[in-house]
XYZ file of C-alpha atoms in Angstrom:
555
model
C 20.456 11.357 -1.943
C 21.859 7.877 -0.961
C 24.669 8.032 1.476
C 26.824 5.294 -0.400
C 26.243 7.705 -3.912
C 27.517 10.768 -2.117
C 30.746 9.480 -0.679
C 31.559 7.743 -4.045
C 31.494 10.975 -5.424
C 33.762 12.725 -2.939
C 36.355 10.028 -3.775
C 36.246 9.999 -7.225
C 36.730 13.777 -7.414
C 39.692 13.925 -5.079
C 43.153 14.752 -7.098
C 46.604 15.570 -5.944
C 47.379 19.213 -6.554
C 51.156 20.462 -5.792
C 53.982 19.737 -3.548
C 52.956 22.514 -0.910
C 49.720 20.829 -0.251
C 51.390 17.960 0.079
C 53.673 19.037 3.019
C 50.570 20.614 4.772
C 48.527 17.583 4.909
C 52.064 15.691 5.863
C 52.397 18.043 8.747
C 48.941 17.562 10.098
C 49.132 14.075 9.716
C 52.002 13.162 11.275
C 50.564 14.256 14.519
C 47.070 12.902 14.206
C 46.134 9.960 16.436
C 49.766 8.704 17.012
C 49.543 6.707 20.129
C 50.878 7.813 23.732
C 52.633 7.557 26.719
C 56.304 6.834 26.092
C 57.628 4.663 23.552
C 54.579 3.158 21.315
C 53.690 -0.381 21.228
C 53.843 -2.030 17.648
C 49.627 -1.493 17.962
C 50.401 2.261 18.045
C 52.170 2.707 14.517
C 51.215 5.619 12.675
C 47.900 5.226 10.565
C 48.904 3.877 7.363
C 47.793 5.972 4.078
C 47.879 2.479 1.901
C 44.356 1.208 0.700
C 44.237 -2.000 1.929
C 44.943 -2.373 5.792
C 47.717 -3.617 7.636
C 48.323 -6.967 9.887
C 51.658 -7.379 11.323
C 54.420 -10.217 11.489
C 56.900 -10.808 14.033
C 60.878 -10.738 12.760
C 63.285 -12.841 14.352
C 64.599 -10.053 16.667
C 61.015 -9.617 17.834
C 59.972 -6.672 16.083
C 56.738 -6.448 14.417
C 56.435 -5.005 10.940
C 53.509 -3.944 9.041
C 52.693 -5.892 5.613
C 49.908 -5.695 3.134
C 46.940 -7.704 3.885
C 43.275 -8.557 2.375
C 41.382 -7.918 5.758
C 39.508 -5.328 3.811
C 38.245 -6.608 0.778
C 37.688 -3.554 -2.010
C 34.309 -3.620 -2.498
C 33.590 -0.052 -3.262
C 31.822 0.422 -6.324
C 34.852 3.675 -6.563
C 37.662 2.674 -8.482
C 40.703 2.092 -6.100
C 43.983 0.672 -7.214
C 45.435 -2.573 -5.868
C 47.173 -2.546 -2.536
C 50.669 -0.828 -2.113
C 49.459 2.767 -3.821
C 48.375 5.729 -2.835
C 46.490 7.664 -5.809
C 44.873 10.153 -3.341
C 48.250 11.428 -1.393
C 47.558 15.388 -2.583
C 44.579 17.665 -1.932
C 41.022 17.538 -3.139
C 41.108 21.060 -4.799
C 39.082 19.891 -7.596
C 36.138 18.806 -5.427
C 33.250 21.078 -4.901
C 31.862 21.296 -1.489
C 28.875 19.980 -0.631
C 25.755 21.678 -0.151
C 24.080 21.502 3.660
C 21.815 18.130 3.497
C 18.352 19.297 3.637
C 16.278 16.350 4.964
C 16.994 13.493 6.873
C 19.013 10.218 5.181
C 16.857 7.284 5.537
C 17.207 5.674 2.471
C 20.499 3.856 3.449
C 22.149 1.655 0.476
C 23.127 -1.989 1.362
C 26.409 -2.385 3.350
C 28.974 -2.951 1.412
C 31.085 -6.417 1.634
C 34.096 -5.862 4.287
C 33.224 -2.383 5.015
C 33.709 -0.307 8.354
C 30.844 2.369 8.328
C 30.225 5.613 10.416
C 27.431 7.190 10.780
C 27.384 11.252 11.234
C 24.345 12.036 13.243
C 23.936 15.542 12.494
C 21.423 18.543 12.585
C 21.586 19.392 8.849
C 17.859 20.534 8.685
C 17.949 22.507 12.154
C 15.226 25.676 12.523
C 18.441 27.551 13.625
C 20.757 28.736 10.402
C 23.726 29.031 12.860
C 23.406 25.733 13.348
C 22.921 24.519 10.204
C 26.053 26.224 9.158
C 28.309 24.513 12.302
C 26.379 21.072 10.861
C 27.948 21.426 7.545
C 31.180 22.441 8.856
C 31.533 19.489 10.906
C 30.613 17.272 7.658
C 32.813 18.965 5.794
C 35.782 18.382 8.568
C 34.832 14.517 8.437
C 35.023 14.340 5.138
C 38.363 16.347 5.055
C 39.854 13.314 7.478
C 38.314 10.402 5.244
C 40.592 12.061 2.508
C 43.251 12.456 4.589
C 43.301 8.867 5.879
C 42.809 7.340 2.830
C 41.678 3.691 4.073
C 38.934 2.464 1.475
C 37.347 0.533 4.089
C 35.962 3.313 5.990
C 32.238 4.103 4.569
C 30.942 7.548 5.913
C 27.445 8.121 5.792
C 25.183 10.606 7.479
C 21.754 10.717 9.224
C 20.133 14.227 9.532
C 18.988 14.647 13.574
C 16.841 18.052 12.943
C 18.376 19.301 15.648
C 15.983 17.768 18.595
C 15.821 14.760 20.506
C 13.280 12.906 18.889
C 15.548 13.274 15.420
C 18.313 12.364 17.267
C 16.717 8.966 18.247
C 15.020 8.020 14.490
C 18.365 9.251 13.233
C 20.131 6.622 15.577
C 17.654 3.676 15.003
C 18.554 4.204 11.420
C 22.250 4.223 11.851
C 21.766 0.915 13.813
C 19.116 -0.700 11.489
C 21.864 0.076 8.478
C 24.404 -2.265 10.535
C 26.302 1.076 11.406
C 29.946 0.481 13.272
C 30.363 3.825 14.842
C 28.133 6.931 15.681
C 29.976 10.429 15.386
C 27.404 12.927 17.058
C 25.120 14.242 17.921
C 25.867 17.458 18.566
C 23.509 18.907 21.742
C 23.569 17.566 25.100
C 19.407 16.852 24.931
C 20.191 14.688 21.431
C 23.283 12.492 23.603
C 20.433 12.098 26.246
C 18.225 11.010 23.687
C 20.073 8.557 21.885
C 20.843 6.969 24.919
C 18.352 4.152 25.224
C 18.746 3.699 21.763
C 22.196 2.634 21.776
C 21.898 0.741 25.392
C 21.001 -2.671 23.692
C 23.602 -2.570 20.923
C 27.199 -2.786 20.811
C 27.639 0.654 18.619
C 29.553 3.287 20.670
C 29.110 6.869 19.700
C 32.023 9.949 20.350
C 29.244 12.705 20.717
C 30.249 16.352 20.471
C 28.846 17.514 23.588
C 30.594 19.049 26.644
C 27.979 18.267 29.211
C 29.391 15.286 31.148
C 25.888 14.309 32.822
C 24.949 12.774 29.464
C 28.086 10.652 29.400
C 27.113 6.954 29.686
C 28.480 3.372 29.230
C 28.991 3.532 24.816
C 28.775 7.179 24.594
C 32.031 9.167 24.702
C 32.097 12.990 24.911
C 34.907 14.297 22.900
C 33.736 18.462 23.516
C 35.900 20.204 25.487
C 34.488 19.766 29.117
C 34.687 23.183 31.167
C 35.686 20.953 34.388
C 39.065 20.184 32.466
C 39.709 23.549 31.402
C 39.404 24.265 35.516
C 41.256 21.511 36.911
C 44.523 22.397 34.310
C 44.216 26.288 35.074
C 43.530 25.995 38.975
C 46.635 23.333 39.042
C 48.959 25.913 37.058
C 48.044 28.895 39.364
C 48.385 27.071 42.619
C 51.926 25.724 41.365
C 52.929 29.331 40.470
C 52.287 30.088 44.531
C 48.723 31.676 44.158
C 46.784 29.878 46.389
C 43.470 32.103 47.753
C 40.700 32.347 45.124
C 37.930 34.464 44.264
C 35.232 33.884 41.668
C 32.681 35.349 39.635
C 30.241 32.563 38.547
C 26.955 33.163 36.089
C 23.454 32.695 37.379
C 21.894 29.623 36.265
C 22.845 25.692 36.306
C 26.137 26.362 34.217
C 27.373 28.728 36.915
C 26.256 26.309 39.926
C 28.183 23.477 37.997
C 30.959 25.177 37.726
C 31.203 26.776 41.360
C 31.182 22.845 42.391
C 33.975 21.820 40.281
C 36.067 24.817 41.418
C 35.474 24.417 45.097
C 36.563 20.469 44.430
C 39.756 21.339 42.495
C 41.117 24.535 44.638
C 40.759 22.180 47.541
C 42.037 19.355 45.669
C 45.587 20.836 44.602
C 45.702 22.778 48.164
C 44.180 26.343 47.700
C 41.151 27.933 49.232
C 38.220 29.282 47.814
C 37.696 32.446 49.771
C 34.855 34.323 47.889
C 32.405 33.391 45.316
C 30.093 36.144 44.129
C 27.194 35.109 41.395
C 26.260 37.583 38.637
C 23.153 37.987 36.107
C 23.414 37.965 32.304
C 22.670 41.844 32.009
C 25.772 44.163 32.085
C 24.114 46.786 34.549
C 23.506 43.807 37.073
C 27.049 42.796 37.071
C 28.192 45.942 39.239
C 27.102 44.825 42.593
C 28.335 41.088 42.743
C 31.771 42.826 41.560
C 31.750 45.748 44.217
C 31.181 42.931 46.735
C 33.926 40.651 45.763
C 35.953 43.254 45.301
C 34.986 44.394 48.623
C 34.821 47.799 47.735
C 32.868 49.685 50.587
C 34.688 47.825 53.353
C 38.095 49.230 51.563
C 36.635 52.610 50.624
C 35.917 52.963 54.492
C 39.439 52.435 55.683
C 40.861 54.416 52.889
C 38.448 57.534 54.405
C 39.473 56.701 58.196
C 42.998 56.580 56.733
C 43.060 59.837 55.283
C 41.260 61.206 57.876
C 43.818 59.990 60.366
C 46.767 61.584 58.157
C 44.890 65.018 58.230
C 44.340 65.213 61.932
C 48.173 64.597 62.474
C 49.057 67.186 59.723
C 47.231 69.401 61.594
C 48.483 69.286 64.670
C 52.119 69.751 63.061
C 51.380 72.750 60.974
C 51.052 76.373 61.392
C 48.068 77.631 63.105
C 45.566 78.812 60.401
C 46.923 76.909 58.060
C 44.653 77.039 55.075
C 43.424 73.286 54.597
C 44.535 73.033 50.806
C 48.165 73.796 52.150
C 48.433 71.819 55.024
C 50.649 69.153 53.744
C 52.518 71.276 51.444
C 53.407 73.306 55.259
C 55.065 70.217 56.586
C 56.796 69.010 54.233
C 60.089 69.848 55.510
C 59.432 68.611 58.885
C 57.297 65.234 58.230
C 58.005 64.036 54.686
C 57.106 60.597 55.382
C 53.500 61.734 56.656
C 53.008 63.921 53.266
C 54.072 60.683 51.448
C 51.767 58.563 52.669
C 49.262 61.014 52.248
C 49.810 61.857 48.426
C 50.163 58.232 47.769
C 46.870 57.324 49.593
C 45.097 60.290 47.541
C 46.028 58.607 44.432
C 43.496 55.487 45.135
C 39.989 55.035 46.434
C 40.710 52.383 48.840
C 42.870 50.535 51.661
C 43.515 47.297 52.522
C 44.608 43.485 51.202
C 42.214 41.673 48.883
C 42.107 38.215 50.734
C 42.740 36.593 47.445
C 45.580 35.996 44.594
C 43.468 35.291 41.614
C 40.032 35.628 40.367
C 38.561 33.119 38.609
C 35.791 34.137 35.583
C 34.437 31.114 33.477
C 32.764 32.911 30.697
C 34.152 34.283 27.681
C 32.604 36.886 24.850
C 30.304 39.777 25.630
C 29.705 38.522 29.353
C 33.817 38.752 29.835
C 33.987 42.125 27.923
C 31.241 43.602 30.286
C 32.612 41.911 33.772
C 36.142 42.537 33.252
C 36.751 46.268 33.312
C 34.593 46.222 36.101
C 37.054 44.733 38.328
C 39.947 47.467 37.703
C 36.942 50.177 38.238
C 36.169 48.811 41.844
C 40.210 48.950 42.918
C 41.369 45.430 41.814
C 44.324 45.286 40.266
C 45.039 42.947 37.578
C 48.782 43.833 38.031
C 48.411 42.309 41.777
C 45.405 39.694 41.496
C 45.700 36.957 38.953
C 42.634 36.685 36.273
C 41.873 32.970 35.730
C 39.543 31.412 32.742
C 38.627 28.998 31.035
C 38.981 27.710 27.209
C 35.812 30.064 26.532
C 39.116 32.873 26.474
C 40.798 31.395 23.790
C 39.535 34.429 21.603
C 42.409 36.371 19.713
C 40.377 39.587 20.498
C 40.734 39.717 23.833
C 43.886 41.295 23.700
C 42.229 44.004 22.680
C 40.630 44.337 26.302
C 43.485 45.697 28.984
C 42.130 44.287 31.856
C 42.454 40.840 30.545
C 46.174 41.201 29.840
C 48.317 38.961 31.809
C 45.404 36.659 32.503
C 45.637 33.134 32.334
C 43.358 29.903 30.591
C 43.692 26.751 29.785
C 43.175 25.149 26.161
C 44.534 23.095 23.749
C 48.028 23.871 21.989
C 47.128 26.277 18.604
C 49.743 24.832 16.559
C 48.026 21.985 15.000
C 44.638 23.877 15.179
C 46.359 26.764 13.234
C 47.682 23.920 10.094
C 44.199 22.300 10.346
C 42.487 25.714 9.843
C 44.792 26.713 6.831
C 44.149 23.233 5.272
C 40.533 23.392 5.846
C 40.262 26.674 4.249
C 42.354 25.916 1.462
C 39.461 23.268 0.184
C 36.447 24.972 1.610
C 37.033 28.684 0.731
C 36.641 29.439 4.677
C 37.614 28.999 8.555
C 36.248 26.018 10.091
C 34.563 26.498 13.315
C 36.236 25.446 16.265
C 34.599 22.351 16.838
C 35.390 21.175 13.492
C 38.744 19.760 14.799
C 36.672 17.135 16.834
C 35.011 16.172 13.678
C 38.214 15.526 11.916
C 40.244 13.672 14.946
C 36.738 11.279 15.402
C 37.186 10.398 12.018
C 40.919 9.963 11.996
C 40.907 7.941 15.152
C 38.062 5.714 13.772
C 40.751 5.054 10.841
C 43.476 4.398 12.978
C 41.605 1.873 14.600
C 40.254 0.277 11.728
C 44.011 0.032 10.685
C 45.084 -1.616 13.929
C 42.163 -3.696 14.655
C 41.099 -6.024 12.191
C 38.075 -7.402 13.981
C 35.681 -5.164 16.131
C 37.884 -1.986 15.999
C 35.351 0.052 18.345
C 35.111 -2.115 21.245
C 35.194 -0.337 24.449
C 38.654 -2.001 25.598
C 40.024 -0.595 22.227
C 38.720 2.989 22.620
C 39.485 3.604 26.104
C 43.435 2.816 25.703
C 44.819 3.591 28.950
C 47.997 5.466 26.639
C 45.413 7.101 24.835
C 45.668 9.151 20.930
C 46.909 12.136 19.899
C 45.115 14.477 17.308
C 44.718 18.075 16.431
C 43.932 19.272 19.638
C 46.576 17.544 21.823
C 46.323 13.999 23.571
C 42.902 12.444 24.032
C 42.132 9.452 26.395
C 38.555 7.889 26.632
C 37.489 6.798 29.808
C 35.167 4.102 30.864
C 32.554 6.325 32.341
C 32.259 7.972 29.198
C 34.275 11.021 29.381
C 37.372 12.222 27.083
C 40.544 13.411 29.143
C 42.931 15.721 27.281
C 46.291 17.207 27.705
C 45.583 21.038 27.702
C 48.073 23.989 27.596
C 48.155 26.963 29.682
C 48.068 30.376 27.866
C 48.358 34.117 28.797
C 46.595 37.026 27.211
C 48.810 40.017 25.880
C 48.054 43.297 24.034
C 49.352 41.779 20.534
C 48.853 37.859 21.056
C 48.781 35.090 23.029
C 51.528 33.650 25.168
C 52.326 29.734 25.996
C 53.515 29.476 29.432
C 52.899 26.169 30.188
C 53.085 23.735 27.312
C 50.585 20.568 26.700
C 51.714 17.493 28.120
C 53.101 15.084 25.132
C 51.845 11.823 26.430
C 49.532 10.526 29.271
C 52.865 9.632 31.011
C 53.502 13.201 31.342
C 50.306 14.218 31.725
C 50.264 11.877 34.761
C 53.432 12.887 36.133
C 52.600 16.506 36.676
C 49.257 15.424 38.272
C 50.932 13.584 41.171
C 53.852 16.083 41.478
C 50.655 19.051 41.633
C 49.046 16.383 44.241
C 52.377 16.275 46.219
C 52.133 20.067 46.289
C 48.851 20.528 47.769
C 49.597 17.879 50.469
C 52.675 20.022 51.299
C 50.304 23.048 51.331
C 47.240 21.672 53.766
C 50.168 20.687 56.154
C 51.653 24.085 56.187
C 48.027 26.012 56.490
C 47.277 23.604 59.095
C 50.337 24.893 61.449
C 49.161 28.279 60.562
C 46.631 30.972 62.804
C 43.469 31.617 60.334
C 44.889 35.363 61.044
C 48.317 34.673 59.281
C 46.585 33.452 56.241
C 45.243 36.706 55.543
C 41.620 35.409 55.602
C 38.356 36.625 57.184
C 37.799 35.957 60.971
C 35.100 33.555 59.519
C 35.894 30.772 56.937
C 34.017 30.770 53.644
C 31.799 27.781 53.417
C 31.536 25.520 50.524
C 29.879 26.516 47.925
C 25.856 26.158 47.254
C 23.794 27.585 44.390
C 22.266 31.101 45.572
C 18.912 31.463 46.400
C 16.751 32.717 43.408
C 16.531 36.793 43.021
C 13.447 38.342 44.349
């Protein structure tokens, strides 16, 4: 199927429907890709929904206004009306969502005159059924954005990567041969790595879905939710609330090693201390011993037993001779009430002694987290006294059903716009989108915005890496010269019936940078205070923990 014909059919099927749908669409678009960082410069004006692009003129007062122009002549085979009208301001309920594409699209038609071409690299024919379903969701989210922004100069094409590095290279070469202006995708880190040499000699950038920062390169930006950003936000928030000593439970393998290094670095950066790290295997039974070690259970249980024995010995000296052991403390209740109270309090627990950390970091989500979290209170790590901290993988409503995680904190985007987008998507495609769908939507909407305000070369590195950033469904976003994307995240708390926002996401990068400066100032204060304290006063072990390094392989 020809890509141009495919998307021409999409647009010709779009019809407005009702006022409610218009309101939902308007709410989403009002927050999508508006420039961030204080009062917007003229080039940060909202994306115009008119079919023609805009140019800017300056009034005598020095302000800039938008006027229609023919910068992007309408040469599409479908029928767009003249500039100044918007026939697609509604939703497209009449449009039937396409079935997943089963083979690579390599028969690419000629590029229409004046078009700006965006090519999606997606694993449409992956051998994995779940991956194919995800690819189709990303495609539909991109289509939804293409309609919502209503920029007739944009041409959206799809190339199938088959979910393999070789397939990704072939798809990228085909896209370049068809003179694409921007690539969105691929999905997997190995595929991103594979297309890097293909794009190295071109000026075509790519916005990839991966979150593996090791595959970022000069003209490939990663829009996935990078775990390091989650850690940074969550750790800064936790230390800012006075919880400065951390324990950590990390999974075995490269992912755990990567997060361990980041955790050590960020805790130190913000003035905290990484007191203890334990690494656990993927199987649930293997998690017991690492959690037991983190809880220092044996040491604290031995201290408990010793104190119980001391109290019993003291009670024996005070009790009448020949008092039965089960009546020992009843017999001295009137003469030694404090001793009896201490004994009864200690009898209700199994351990004694302070845990040397204020918070425990656990990066995993899903089944691994559900297996891991209950073991902490099982070994007497009370979540009412020790804060459990996680990553965006905790952004799961079902975790409210896990009592050990109640009160736990994690960093993730604000959920408000995501819920609106999810409803908007479901209204069109009769199913809820995968979480990554917002990245596909924002990528196309970002491309539309840049095409609207930059008449020529809208995807230059200098344009993409605007220090003011952009705003989308998942909040503010700023692309950096090293191929990464900085985001403004919120911090949420898990509760029994809902997730509560405890620290909102920054509304601009000015605000984000100001928060960063405040966190670093606090870190300097904490480090100065700690330098003047003996180690025992900090509640640490006699020997400080060594910098994190990967554990030796298990026998």
